[in-house]
Every structure is written in structure tokens, then in C-alpha cells.
Short mmCIF file of C-alpha atoms in Angstrom, two decimals:
data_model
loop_
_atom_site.label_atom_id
_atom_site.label_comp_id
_atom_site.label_asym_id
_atom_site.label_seq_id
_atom_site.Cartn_x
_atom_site.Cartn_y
_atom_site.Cartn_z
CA UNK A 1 115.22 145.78 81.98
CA UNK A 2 118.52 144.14 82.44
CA UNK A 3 118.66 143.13 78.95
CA UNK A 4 118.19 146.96 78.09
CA UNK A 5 120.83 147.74 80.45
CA UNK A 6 123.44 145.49 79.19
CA UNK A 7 122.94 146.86 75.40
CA UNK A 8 123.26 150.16 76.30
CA UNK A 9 126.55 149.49 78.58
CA UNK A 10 127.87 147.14 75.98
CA UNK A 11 127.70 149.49 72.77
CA UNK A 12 126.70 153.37 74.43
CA UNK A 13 128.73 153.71 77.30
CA UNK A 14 129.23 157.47 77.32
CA UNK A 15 132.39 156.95 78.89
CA UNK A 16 133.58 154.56 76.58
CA UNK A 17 132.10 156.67 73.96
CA UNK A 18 134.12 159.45 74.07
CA UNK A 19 136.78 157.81 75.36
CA UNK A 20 137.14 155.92 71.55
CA UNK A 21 136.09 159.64 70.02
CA UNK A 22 139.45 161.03 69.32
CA UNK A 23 141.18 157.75 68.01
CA UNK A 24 138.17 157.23 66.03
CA UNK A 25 138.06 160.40 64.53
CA UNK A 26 141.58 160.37 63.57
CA UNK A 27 141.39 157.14 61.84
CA UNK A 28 138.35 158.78 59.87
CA UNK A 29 140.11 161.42 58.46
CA UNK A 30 141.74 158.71 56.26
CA UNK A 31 138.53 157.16 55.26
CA UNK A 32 137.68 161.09 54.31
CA UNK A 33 140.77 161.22 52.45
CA UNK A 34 140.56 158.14 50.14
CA UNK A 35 137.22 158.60 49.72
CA UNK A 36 137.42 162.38 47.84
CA UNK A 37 140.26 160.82 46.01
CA UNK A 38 139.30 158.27 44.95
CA UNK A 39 135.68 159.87 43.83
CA UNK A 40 137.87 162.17 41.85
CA UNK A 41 139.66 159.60 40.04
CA UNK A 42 136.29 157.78 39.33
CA UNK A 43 134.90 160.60 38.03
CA UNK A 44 137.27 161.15 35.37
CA UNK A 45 138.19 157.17 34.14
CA UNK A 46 134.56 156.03 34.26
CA UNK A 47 133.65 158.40 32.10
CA UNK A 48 136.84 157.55 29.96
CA UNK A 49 135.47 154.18 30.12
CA UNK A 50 132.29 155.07 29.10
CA UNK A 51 133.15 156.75 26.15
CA UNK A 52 135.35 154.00 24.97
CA UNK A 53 133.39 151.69 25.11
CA UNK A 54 130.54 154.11 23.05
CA UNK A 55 133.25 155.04 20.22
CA UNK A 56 131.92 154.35 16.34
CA UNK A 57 133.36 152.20 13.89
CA UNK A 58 135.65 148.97 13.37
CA UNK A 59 138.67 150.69 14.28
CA UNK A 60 137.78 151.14 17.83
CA UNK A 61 136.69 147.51 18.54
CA UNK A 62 139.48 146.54 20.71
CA UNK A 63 139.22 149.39 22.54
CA UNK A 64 135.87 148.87 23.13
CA UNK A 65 136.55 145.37 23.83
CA UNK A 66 139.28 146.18 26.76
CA UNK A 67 136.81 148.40 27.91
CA UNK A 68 133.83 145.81 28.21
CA UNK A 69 136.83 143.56 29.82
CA UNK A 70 137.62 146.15 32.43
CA UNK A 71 134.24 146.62 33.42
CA UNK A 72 133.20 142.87 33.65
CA UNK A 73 136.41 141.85 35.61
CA UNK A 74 136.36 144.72 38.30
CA UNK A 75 132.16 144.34 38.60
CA UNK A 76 132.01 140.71 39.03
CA UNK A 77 135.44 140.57 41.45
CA UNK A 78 134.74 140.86 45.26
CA UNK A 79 136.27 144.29 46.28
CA UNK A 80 138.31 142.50 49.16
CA UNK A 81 139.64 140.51 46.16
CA UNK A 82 140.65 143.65 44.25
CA UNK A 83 142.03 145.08 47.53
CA UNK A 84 144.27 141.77 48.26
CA UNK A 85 145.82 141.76 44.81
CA UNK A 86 146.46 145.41 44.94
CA UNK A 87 147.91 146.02 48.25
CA UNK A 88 149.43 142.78 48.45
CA UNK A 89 150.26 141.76 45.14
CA UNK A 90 151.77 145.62 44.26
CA UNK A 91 154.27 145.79 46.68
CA UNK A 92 155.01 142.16 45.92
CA UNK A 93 155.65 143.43 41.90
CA UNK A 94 159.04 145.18 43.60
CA UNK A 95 158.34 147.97 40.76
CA UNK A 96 159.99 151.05 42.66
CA UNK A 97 157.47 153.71 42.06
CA UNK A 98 154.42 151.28 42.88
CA UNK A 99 155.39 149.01 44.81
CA UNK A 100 157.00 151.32 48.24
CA UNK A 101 152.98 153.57 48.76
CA UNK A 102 150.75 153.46 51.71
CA UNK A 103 148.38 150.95 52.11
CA UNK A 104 146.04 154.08 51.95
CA UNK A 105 146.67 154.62 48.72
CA UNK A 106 146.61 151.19 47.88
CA UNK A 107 143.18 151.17 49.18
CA UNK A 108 142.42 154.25 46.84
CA UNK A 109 143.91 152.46 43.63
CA UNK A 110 141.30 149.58 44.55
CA UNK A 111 138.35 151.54 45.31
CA UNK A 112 139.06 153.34 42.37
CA UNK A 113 139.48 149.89 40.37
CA UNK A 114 135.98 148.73 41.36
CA UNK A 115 134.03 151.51 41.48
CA UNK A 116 135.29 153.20 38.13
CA UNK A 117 133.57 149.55 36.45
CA UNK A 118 130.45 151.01 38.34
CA UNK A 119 130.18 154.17 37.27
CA UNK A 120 131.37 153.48 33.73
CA UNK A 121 128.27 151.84 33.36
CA UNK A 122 126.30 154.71 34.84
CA UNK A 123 127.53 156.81 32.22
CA UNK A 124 127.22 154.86 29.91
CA UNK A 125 122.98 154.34 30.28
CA UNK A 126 123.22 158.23 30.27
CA UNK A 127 124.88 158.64 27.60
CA UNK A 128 122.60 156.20 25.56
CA UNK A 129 119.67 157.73 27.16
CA UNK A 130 120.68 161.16 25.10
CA UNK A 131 118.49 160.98 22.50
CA UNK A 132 120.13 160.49 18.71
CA UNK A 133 117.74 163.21 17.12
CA UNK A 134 120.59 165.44 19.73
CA UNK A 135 123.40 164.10 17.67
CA UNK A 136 121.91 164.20 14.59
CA UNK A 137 121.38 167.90 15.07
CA UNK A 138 125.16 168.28 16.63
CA UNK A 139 125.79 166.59 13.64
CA UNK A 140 124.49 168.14 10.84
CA UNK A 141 125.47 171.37 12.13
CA UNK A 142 128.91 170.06 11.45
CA UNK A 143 130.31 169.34 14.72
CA UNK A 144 132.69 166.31 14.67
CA UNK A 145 132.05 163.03 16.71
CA UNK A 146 134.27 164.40 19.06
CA UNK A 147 132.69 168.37 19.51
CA UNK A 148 129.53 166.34 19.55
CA UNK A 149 129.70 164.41 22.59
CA UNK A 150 131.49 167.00 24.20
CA UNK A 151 128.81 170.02 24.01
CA UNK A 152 125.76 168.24 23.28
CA UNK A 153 125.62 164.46 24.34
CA UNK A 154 127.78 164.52 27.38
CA UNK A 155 126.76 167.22 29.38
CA UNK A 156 123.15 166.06 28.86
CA UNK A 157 124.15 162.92 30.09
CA UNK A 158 126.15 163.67 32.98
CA UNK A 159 123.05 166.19 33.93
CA UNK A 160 120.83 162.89 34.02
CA UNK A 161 122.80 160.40 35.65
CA UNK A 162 124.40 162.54 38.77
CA UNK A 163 121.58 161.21 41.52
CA UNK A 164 122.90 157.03 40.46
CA UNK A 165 125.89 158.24 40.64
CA UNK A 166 125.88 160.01 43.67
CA UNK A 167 124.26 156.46 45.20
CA UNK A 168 127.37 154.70 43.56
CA UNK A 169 129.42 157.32 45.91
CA UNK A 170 127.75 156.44 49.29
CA UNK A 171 128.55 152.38 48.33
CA UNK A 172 132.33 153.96 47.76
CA UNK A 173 132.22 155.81 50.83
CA UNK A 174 131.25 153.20 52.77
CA UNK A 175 133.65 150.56 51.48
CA UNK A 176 136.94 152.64 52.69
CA UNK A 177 136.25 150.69 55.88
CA UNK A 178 136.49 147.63 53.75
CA UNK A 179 140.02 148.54 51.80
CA UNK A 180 140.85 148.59 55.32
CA UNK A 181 141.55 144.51 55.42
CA UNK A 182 145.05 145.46 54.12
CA UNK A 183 146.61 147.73 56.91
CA UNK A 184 144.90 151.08 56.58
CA UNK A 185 144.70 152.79 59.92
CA UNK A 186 141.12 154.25 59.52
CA UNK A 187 138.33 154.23 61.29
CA UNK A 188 136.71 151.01 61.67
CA UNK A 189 140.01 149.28 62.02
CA UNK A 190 141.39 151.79 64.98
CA UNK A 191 137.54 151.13 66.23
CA UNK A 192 138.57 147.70 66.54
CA UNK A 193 141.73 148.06 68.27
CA UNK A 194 140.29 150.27 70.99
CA UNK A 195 137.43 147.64 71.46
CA UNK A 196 140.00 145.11 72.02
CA UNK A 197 141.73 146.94 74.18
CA UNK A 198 138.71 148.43 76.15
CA UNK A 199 136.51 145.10 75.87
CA UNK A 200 133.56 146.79 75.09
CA UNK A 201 131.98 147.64 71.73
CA UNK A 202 131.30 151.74 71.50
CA UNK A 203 134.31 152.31 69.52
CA UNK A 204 131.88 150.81 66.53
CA UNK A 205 129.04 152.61 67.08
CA UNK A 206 131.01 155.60 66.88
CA UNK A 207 132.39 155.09 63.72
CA UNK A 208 129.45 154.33 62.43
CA UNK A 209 127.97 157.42 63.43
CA UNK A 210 130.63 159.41 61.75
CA UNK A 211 129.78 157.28 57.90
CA UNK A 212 126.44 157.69 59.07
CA UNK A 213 127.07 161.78 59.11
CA UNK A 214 128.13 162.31 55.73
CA UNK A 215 126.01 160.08 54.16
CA UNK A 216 122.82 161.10 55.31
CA UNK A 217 123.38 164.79 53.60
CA UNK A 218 124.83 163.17 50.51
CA UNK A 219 121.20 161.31 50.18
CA UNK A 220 119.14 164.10 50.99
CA UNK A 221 121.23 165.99 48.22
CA UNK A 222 120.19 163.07 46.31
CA UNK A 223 116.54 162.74 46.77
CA UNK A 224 116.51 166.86 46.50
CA UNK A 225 118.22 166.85 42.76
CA UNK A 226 115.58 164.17 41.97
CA UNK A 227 112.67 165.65 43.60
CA UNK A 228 114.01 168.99 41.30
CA UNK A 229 113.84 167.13 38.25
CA UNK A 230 110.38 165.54 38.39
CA UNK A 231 109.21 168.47 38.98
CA UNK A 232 110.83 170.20 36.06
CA UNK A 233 109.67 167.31 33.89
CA UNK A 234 106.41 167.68 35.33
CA UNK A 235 105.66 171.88 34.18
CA UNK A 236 107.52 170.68 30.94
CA UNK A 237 104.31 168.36 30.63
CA UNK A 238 101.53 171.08 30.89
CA UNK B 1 113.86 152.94 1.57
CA UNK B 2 114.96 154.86 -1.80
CA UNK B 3 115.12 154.06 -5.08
CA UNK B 4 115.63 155.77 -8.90
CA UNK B 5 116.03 159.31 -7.00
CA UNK B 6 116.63 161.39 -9.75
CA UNK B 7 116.91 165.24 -9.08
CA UNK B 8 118.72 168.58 -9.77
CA UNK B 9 118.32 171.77 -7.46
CA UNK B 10 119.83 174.55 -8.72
CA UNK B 11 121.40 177.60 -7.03
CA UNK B 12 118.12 179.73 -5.80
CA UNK B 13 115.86 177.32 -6.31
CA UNK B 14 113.14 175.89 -3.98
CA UNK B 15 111.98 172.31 -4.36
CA UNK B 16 109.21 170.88 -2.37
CA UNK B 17 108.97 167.14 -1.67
CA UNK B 18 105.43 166.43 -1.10
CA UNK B 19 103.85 163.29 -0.28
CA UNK B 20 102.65 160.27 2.59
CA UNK B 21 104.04 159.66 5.59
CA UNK B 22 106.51 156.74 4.74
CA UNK B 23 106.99 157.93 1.16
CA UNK B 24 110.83 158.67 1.87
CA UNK B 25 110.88 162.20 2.17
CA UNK B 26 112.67 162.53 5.41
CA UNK B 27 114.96 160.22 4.39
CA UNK B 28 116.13 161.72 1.22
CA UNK B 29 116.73 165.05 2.62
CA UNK B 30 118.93 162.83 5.52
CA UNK B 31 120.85 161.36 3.01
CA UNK B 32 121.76 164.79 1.70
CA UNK B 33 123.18 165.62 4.57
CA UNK B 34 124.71 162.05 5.45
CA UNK B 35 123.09 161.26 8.62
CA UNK B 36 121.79 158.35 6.27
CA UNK B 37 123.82 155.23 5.02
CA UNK B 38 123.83 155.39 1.27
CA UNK B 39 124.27 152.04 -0.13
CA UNK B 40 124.31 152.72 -3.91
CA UNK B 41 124.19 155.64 -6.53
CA UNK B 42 125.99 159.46 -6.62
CA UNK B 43 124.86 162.45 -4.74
CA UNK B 44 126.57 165.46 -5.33
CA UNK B 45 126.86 168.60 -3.91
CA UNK B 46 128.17 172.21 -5.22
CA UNK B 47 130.72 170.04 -7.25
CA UNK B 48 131.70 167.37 -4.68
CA UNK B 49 130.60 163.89 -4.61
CA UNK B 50 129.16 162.31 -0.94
CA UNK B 51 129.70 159.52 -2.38
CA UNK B 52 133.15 158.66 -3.20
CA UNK B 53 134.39 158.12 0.25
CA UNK B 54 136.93 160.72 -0.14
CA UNK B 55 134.68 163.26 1.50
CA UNK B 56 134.89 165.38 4.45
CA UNK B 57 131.00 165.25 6.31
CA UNK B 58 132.07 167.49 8.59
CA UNK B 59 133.29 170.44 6.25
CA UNK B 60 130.09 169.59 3.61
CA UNK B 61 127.62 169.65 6.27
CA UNK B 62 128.52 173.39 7.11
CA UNK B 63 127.16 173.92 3.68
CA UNK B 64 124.02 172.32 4.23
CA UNK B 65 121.65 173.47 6.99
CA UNK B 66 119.05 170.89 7.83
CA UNK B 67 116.00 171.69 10.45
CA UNK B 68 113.78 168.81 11.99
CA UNK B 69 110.37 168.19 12.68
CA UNK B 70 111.06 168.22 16.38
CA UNK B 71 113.34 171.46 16.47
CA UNK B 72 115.78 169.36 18.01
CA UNK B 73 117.11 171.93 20.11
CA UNK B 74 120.07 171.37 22.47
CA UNK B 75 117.67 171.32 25.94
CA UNK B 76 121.33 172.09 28.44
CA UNK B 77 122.02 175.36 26.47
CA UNK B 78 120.10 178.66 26.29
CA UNK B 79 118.96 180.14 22.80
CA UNK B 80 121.37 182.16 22.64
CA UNK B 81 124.29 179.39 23.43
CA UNK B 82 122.38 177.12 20.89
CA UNK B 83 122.70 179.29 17.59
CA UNK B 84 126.30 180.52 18.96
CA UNK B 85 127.43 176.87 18.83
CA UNK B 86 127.74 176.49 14.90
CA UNK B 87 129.89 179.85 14.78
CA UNK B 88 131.65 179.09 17.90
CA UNK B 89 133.19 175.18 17.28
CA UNK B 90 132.49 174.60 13.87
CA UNK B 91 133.27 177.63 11.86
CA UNK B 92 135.97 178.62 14.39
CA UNK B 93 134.73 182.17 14.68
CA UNK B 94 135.82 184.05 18.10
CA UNK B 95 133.11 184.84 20.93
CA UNK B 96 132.31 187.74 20.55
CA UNK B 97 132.00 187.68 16.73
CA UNK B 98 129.81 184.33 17.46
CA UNK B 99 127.41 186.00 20.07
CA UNK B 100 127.08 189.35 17.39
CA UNK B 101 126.16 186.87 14.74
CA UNK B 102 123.57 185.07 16.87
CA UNK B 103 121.77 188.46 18.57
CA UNK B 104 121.77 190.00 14.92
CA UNK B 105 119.72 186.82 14.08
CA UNK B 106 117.21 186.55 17.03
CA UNK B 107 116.83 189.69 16.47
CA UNK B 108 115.62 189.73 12.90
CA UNK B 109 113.06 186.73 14.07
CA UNK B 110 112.18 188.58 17.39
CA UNK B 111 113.00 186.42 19.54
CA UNK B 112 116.05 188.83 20.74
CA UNK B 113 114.20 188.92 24.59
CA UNK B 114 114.62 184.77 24.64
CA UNK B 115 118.33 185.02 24.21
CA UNK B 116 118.86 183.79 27.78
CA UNK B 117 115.86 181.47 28.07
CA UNK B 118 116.28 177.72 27.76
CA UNK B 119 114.52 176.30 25.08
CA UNK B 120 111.93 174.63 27.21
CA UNK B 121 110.05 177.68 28.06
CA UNK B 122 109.98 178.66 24.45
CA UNK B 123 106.66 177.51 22.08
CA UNK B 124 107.06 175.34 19.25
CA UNK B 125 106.74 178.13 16.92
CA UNK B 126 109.85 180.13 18.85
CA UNK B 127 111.90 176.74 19.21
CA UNK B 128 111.33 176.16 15.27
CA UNK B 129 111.98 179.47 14.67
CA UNK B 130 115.38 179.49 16.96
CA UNK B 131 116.31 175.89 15.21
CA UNK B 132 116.30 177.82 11.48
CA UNK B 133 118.43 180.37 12.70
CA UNK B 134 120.63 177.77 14.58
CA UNK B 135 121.29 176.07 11.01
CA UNK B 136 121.23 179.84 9.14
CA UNK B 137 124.26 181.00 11.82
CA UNK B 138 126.49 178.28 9.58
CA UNK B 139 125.90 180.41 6.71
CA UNK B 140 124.29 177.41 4.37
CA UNK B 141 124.12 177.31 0.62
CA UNK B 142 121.67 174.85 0.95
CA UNK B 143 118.78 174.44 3.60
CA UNK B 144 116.87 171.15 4.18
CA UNK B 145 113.51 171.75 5.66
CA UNK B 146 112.37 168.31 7.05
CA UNK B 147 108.59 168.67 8.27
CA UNK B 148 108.77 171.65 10.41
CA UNK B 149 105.82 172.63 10.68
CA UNK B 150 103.90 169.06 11.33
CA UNK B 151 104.62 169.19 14.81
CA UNK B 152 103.20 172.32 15.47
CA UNK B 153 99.75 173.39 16.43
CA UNK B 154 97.98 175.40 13.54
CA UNK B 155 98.15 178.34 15.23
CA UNK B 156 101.84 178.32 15.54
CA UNK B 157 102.88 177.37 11.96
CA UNK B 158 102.38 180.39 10.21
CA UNK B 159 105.10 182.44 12.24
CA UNK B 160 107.44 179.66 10.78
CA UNK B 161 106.33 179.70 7.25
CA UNK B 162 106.63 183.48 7.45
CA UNK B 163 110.25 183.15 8.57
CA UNK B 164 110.82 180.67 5.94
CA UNK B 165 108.86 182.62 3.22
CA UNK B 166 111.77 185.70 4.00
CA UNK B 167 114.31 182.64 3.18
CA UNK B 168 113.01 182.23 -0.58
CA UNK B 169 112.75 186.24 -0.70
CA UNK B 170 117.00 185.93 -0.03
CA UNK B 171 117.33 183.93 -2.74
CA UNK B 172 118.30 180.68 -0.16
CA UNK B 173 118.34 177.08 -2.14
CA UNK B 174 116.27 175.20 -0.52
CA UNK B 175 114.71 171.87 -0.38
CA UNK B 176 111.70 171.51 1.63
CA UNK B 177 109.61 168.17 2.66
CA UNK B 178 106.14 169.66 4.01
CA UNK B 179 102.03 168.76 4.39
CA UNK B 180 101.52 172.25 3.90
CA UNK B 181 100.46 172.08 0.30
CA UNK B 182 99.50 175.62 0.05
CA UNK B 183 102.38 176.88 0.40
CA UNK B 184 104.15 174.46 -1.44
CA UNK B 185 102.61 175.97 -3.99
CA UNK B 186 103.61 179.56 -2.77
CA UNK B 187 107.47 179.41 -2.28
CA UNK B 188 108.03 176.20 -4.51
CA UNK B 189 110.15 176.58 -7.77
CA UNK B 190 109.30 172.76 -8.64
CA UNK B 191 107.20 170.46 -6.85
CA UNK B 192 107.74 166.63 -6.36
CA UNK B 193 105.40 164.31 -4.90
CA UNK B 194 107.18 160.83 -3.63
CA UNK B 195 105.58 157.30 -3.33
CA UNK B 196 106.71 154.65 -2.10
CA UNK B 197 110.58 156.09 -2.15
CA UNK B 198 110.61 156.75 -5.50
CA UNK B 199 109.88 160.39 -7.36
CA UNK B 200 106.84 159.71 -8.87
CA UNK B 201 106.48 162.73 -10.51
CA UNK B 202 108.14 165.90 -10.47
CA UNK B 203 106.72 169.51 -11.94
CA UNK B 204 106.00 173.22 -11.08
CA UNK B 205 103.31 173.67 -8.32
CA UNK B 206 101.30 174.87 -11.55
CA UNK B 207 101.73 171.62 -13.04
CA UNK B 208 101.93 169.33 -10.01
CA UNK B 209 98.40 170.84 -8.11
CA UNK B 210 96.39 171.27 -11.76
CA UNK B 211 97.13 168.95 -13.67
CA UNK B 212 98.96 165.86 -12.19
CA UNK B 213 99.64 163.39 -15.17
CA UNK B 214 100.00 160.46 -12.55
CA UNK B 215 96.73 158.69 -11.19
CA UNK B 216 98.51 158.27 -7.32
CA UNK B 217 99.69 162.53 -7.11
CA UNK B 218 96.02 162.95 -7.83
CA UNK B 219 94.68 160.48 -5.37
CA UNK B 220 97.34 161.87 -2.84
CA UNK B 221 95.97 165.38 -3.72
CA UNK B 222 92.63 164.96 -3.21
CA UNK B 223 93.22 163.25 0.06
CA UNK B 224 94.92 166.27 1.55
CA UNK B 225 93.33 168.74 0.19
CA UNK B 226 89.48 167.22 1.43
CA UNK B 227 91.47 166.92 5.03
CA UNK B 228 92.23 170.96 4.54
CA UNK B 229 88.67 171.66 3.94
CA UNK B 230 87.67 169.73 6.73
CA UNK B 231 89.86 171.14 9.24
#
């Protein structure tokens, strides 16, 4: 019973608790911050990425190859890595316009780095998972390569790939805590300096509650848009 | 595979490619409309060579319409937004113009009430029927038929043949790989049976379903035609 006792004290202390509420939440609203922009940004360069790194021909083969470069570099470096170089290594560059930001948005450049290597690669399998009778058909209607992928492949694709995506998103979401190692006043970090302060360990617990808050909704989006599609494949069967 | 491919189509005319699975029908009507690598000879088309490297696909292929065996419909867009998409991108044509164009065609195939549907809740037949129309909204002087029926069950295939029969009443060149030998024989100007990627002989349907000169057309013939009168 003890044992029980001192958990609860040590990490649910109401008092504690809402005492670390406030600073908590304020430091979260950053995490909310760099985690819509960066999502943006992702959005639109991984699936620049991806269609590099699809384009025909011998023309485009060292774009294709920077583009397979990008994607193994930022996949197979550490995050904190990615987040060292950039927030330390930018400012360090002494390049005016780069090298003055935020640690928050150094935080989003890195998040953005790493996970645009991610979902490049999601794309990509959607976009190969289109099948080619769909471009032969864009195709011979006379569409360009271009027109093609644009009305007919990507759209299918994006369609396909949105609930590994949207998984990719919660990984994001949860590494703006991470970013944090540079400086960023969000919430994990201010949840540490009240903890250190108070001696106690709520502060945590109540960060954690607020990632815990939007990702739970973003998965049960998830698990709905798949649920929605197995069930459309499944009449398309019959 | 293709080899010694020899053959003329002229304005108006309707040539059927008959033969097995394998014998390089498909792929001679994709080379005609260069979704195929051609590695040697000359194909040429209303005057212009597909072969000289100096081509534009994209401008010859609004010539040619081609339909597949497996409709190949674009699954993310309704009927309607599938035959306005030729119109639309590729010929340049304004909305509006592009959605007249595309109602005045479902609606000469009946299929005027599906404008809206996606094409999964259509039947083969209707998504067949919706894929020729698709091609005819680019205005083709040429139509390749590829099979269209072969994925269809039996009681579906006639709506399509019907639709295709109009074509030939239009006067639209066509050339037109199919199992259906009867009506090969119906809409066909010349028939020619392939084997092995090669045309082994070529002929009216007169000619081709009477009398075939060559001892594999017969074999071929007989084959198919016993499988008709079985099923």
C-alpha cells in the first residue's frame, strides 16, 4: 500500500498536477506549432521527392540520384543528429537570413529534414502501387507524363497511402519533444524545469497526457479511413 | 514479340486481328499507339512516321483512340469526369464545352443517369461502354479495340458490340483484336489471323472463315468455333 502511495504522490499529485498545468500547456502550444508546420512542409517536399525520384528517362538520373541520396542520409541519421547539425551547425554557418531563427524553427527545419525522407518513401509505394494499365490509359488518351501523374496516378496514390502517412505524422508529432535537445521551450522541456524545481515528477505525466490527446483522435481517424476502405474493397468484391 | 508485320488500313476501314492468346495481337495494336518499345521497322500514321524519333506521342495519340480489355477506367473520377478528361487537358477545350461533349455522348449510349456514379458501381458492359466513349470524346481517326469484350460475361458483351457495331455504321477506321469471331465476320472489312507474332494470313472474313489457304487459321478456326458450339 505504501508502494501505491508513493507512485501516486510521486507522478499524480493533484496539486502538483495542476500546479505544472499552465507552464505545461504553454510550452505545448509550441510543440502544436512546429508540428502543423512542419506536417505542411512534409506534405509538399515528400511528395516532390517522390516524384523525383519516379521521373522517366536518362536525363533525370541525377535527379533521381540526389533524391535516393536525400532519402538514405536523412532515414538512416538519428533525428537528434539532424537536430544538432541544424540548430547548432546553422547558426554556426553566420549566413544572415539562416543563421539569426528560433530554435523552434530550427526544430521545424529538422523535423521536416527527417520526416520528408519518410514520407517520400510513402509516396512513393503509392505511387508504384497505381497500377500501369492507369497510365497507359492516361496515356493513350494523350495526356503528357506530366497531366498523367497529376489527374490520374497521383491522386490515386495519395487516396491509398493517407492512413501510413497519417502514422508517419503521430512519430512527427511526437518527436517535437525530441527537437527540443536544442533550446526549444516546449513542453517536455518546461516539464522538466518545473520538476526540477518542484522535485517531483507530475509535470511529465502531464505533458504526456496532452501528446497523448491529439494522438489518440489522429489514430482513431486512422483506423476509421482504413476500416472505410476494406469495406469498400470488400462490396467491390461481390 | 513481332515480326514481318505487314499491313495497310485505310480510311473507313475495319480490320480484325484474330487469333491465340499470345499471338501478338495486343501488342501490335500497343505499338500503334506507342505504349510499346519498337525496336525495328516503320509504322506510319495519316502521313507521319512513329518511328523517326521526330514525333510528338502526345499530339498522335489524340488521333488514335485505344480501349482495353479491362476498361481501364480512372476508379478516383466519376463517369462523367472520366470522358470530360480527354476534352478538358488534352484537347484544351473549356468546361463547359467539355461537360456538353461528354453528356451528348452518355447520352447516345444511355448511360446519361451514371454521369455522377463512380465507375465501380457501373457493370462491365457500362464501364466498357463509358471507356469507348472516353477514347471517342478525343475525336479519333483511328480506334484500337484491344479485347473488349473478353472480360465480360456473355450476357454483357452484346451491349458493347452493339455500341461498336454503330462505330462501323459512322464510317470510324478501326482496328479491332477480338475472340468474337462472329462478328468479326459482321463489321470486318479484312480479317487477319496472327501466330506466333507474325500475320499469318490476311483476307476478307469471306475468305478468312471459308476458305483459309493456311493449315494453322484452319486449325485455329475450328478450335474456336467447336468452343462456340459448346458454350
Amino acid at each position: 500500500m505504501h508502494a501505491l502511495h508513493q507512485v501516486i504522490h510521486t507522478f499524480f499529485n493533484p496539486h502538483s498536477f495542476t500546479l505544472a498545468m499552465p507552464d505545461v500547456w504553454a510550452g505545448f502550444q509550441v510543440n502544436l506549432k512546429m508540428m502543423f508546420i512542419a506536417e505542411a512542409l512534409v506534405l509538399v517536399f515528400a511528395l516532390m521527392v517522390a516524384i523525383v525520384r519516379g521521373l522517366p528517362g536518362r536525363g533525370a538520373k541525377p535527379l533521381r540520384a540526389l533524391a535516393i541520396a536525400y532519402t538514405d542520409f536523412f532515414r538512416g541519421t538519428p533525428i537528434i543528429l539532424v537536430t544538432f547539425i541544424v540548430g547548432f551547425g546553422l547558426p554556426g554557418l553566420q549566413l544572415g537570413f539562416i543563421s539569426n531563427r528560433s530554435f523552434t524553427v530550427y526544430g521545424i527545419i529538422a523535423l521536416t529534414l527527417v520526416y520528408t525522407a519518410y514520407v517520400s518513401e510513402v509516396f512513393r509505394a503509392g505511387i508504384e502501387s497505381v497500377h500501369p494499365s492507369q497510365r497507359s490509359a492516361a496515356r493513350s488518351l494523350g495526356l503528357s507524363y506530366g497531366q498523367a501523374m497529376r489527374y490520374v496516378v497521383i491522386p490515386q496514390a495519395v487516396r491509398r497511402v493517407i492512413p501510413p502517412l497519417l502514422n508517419d505524422f503521430v512519430g512527427l508529432q511526437k518527436d517535437t519533444a525530441l527537437v527540443s535537445v536544442i533550446g526549444v521551450a516546449e513542453a517536455a522541456s518546461l516539464a522538466q524545469q518545473f520538476s526540477t524545481q518542484n522535485g517531483d515528477f507530475p509535470s511529465y505525466v502531464v505533458a504526456a497526457v496532452f501528446f497523448i490527446l491529439i494522438t489518440i483522435p489522429l489514430a482513431r481517424f486512422t483506423d476509421h479511413l482504413v476500416a472505410q476502405r476494406e469495406q469498400r474493397e470488400r462490396a467491390q468484391a461481390f | 514479340m513481332l515480326d514481318h508485320i505487314d499491313l495497310t488500313v485505310a480510311k473507313h476501314e475495319v480490320v480484325c486481328l484474330i487469333g491465340a492468346s499470345g499471338s501478338g495481337k495486343s501488342t501490335l495494336l500497343r505499338c500503334l499507339n506507342m505504349l510499346e518499345r519498337i525496336e525495328k521497322g516503320n509504322i506510319v500514321v495519316d502521313g507521319q512516321s512513329l518511328t523517326d524519333g521526330k514525333v510528338d506521342v502526345n499530339a498522335l495519340r489524340r488521333k488514335i483512340g485505344i480501349v482495353f480489355q479491362a476498361y481501364n477506367l480512372f476508379p478516383h473520377m466519376t463517369v462523367l469526369q472520366n470522358v470530360m478528361l480527354g476534352p478538358r487537358k488534352v484537347r484544351g477545350l473549356p468546361r463547359d464545352r467539355s461537360e456538353t461533349i461528354a453528356h451528348e455522348l452518355l447520352q447516345k449510349i444511355g448511360l446519361e443517369s451514371k454521369a455522377h456514379e463512380y465507375p465501380d458501381r457501373l457493370s462491365g458492359g457500362q464501364q466498357q461502354r463509358v471507356a469507348i466513349v472516353r477514347a471517342l470524346a478525343m475525336e479519333p481517326e483511328l480506334m484500337l479495340l484491344d479485347e473488349i469484350t473478353s472480360a465480360l460475361d456473355p450476357q454483357l458483351v452484346s451491349e458493347v458490340l452493339q455500341l461498336v457495331r454503330g462505330l462501323t455504321e459512322v464510317g470510324m477506321t478501326m482496328i479491332i483484336a477480338t475472340h468474337e469471331m462472329g462478328f468479326a465476320r459482321e463489321v470486318a472489312s479484312k480479317v487477319c489471323f496472327l501466330d506466333g507474332g507474325r500475320i499469318l494470313e490476311e483476307g476478307t472474313p469471306e475468305q478468312i472463315f471459308t476458305s483459309p489457304t493456311e493449315l494453322r487459321t484452319r486449325s485455329f478456326l475450328a478450335r474456336v468455333l467447336d468452343a462456340e458450339k459448346l458454350a
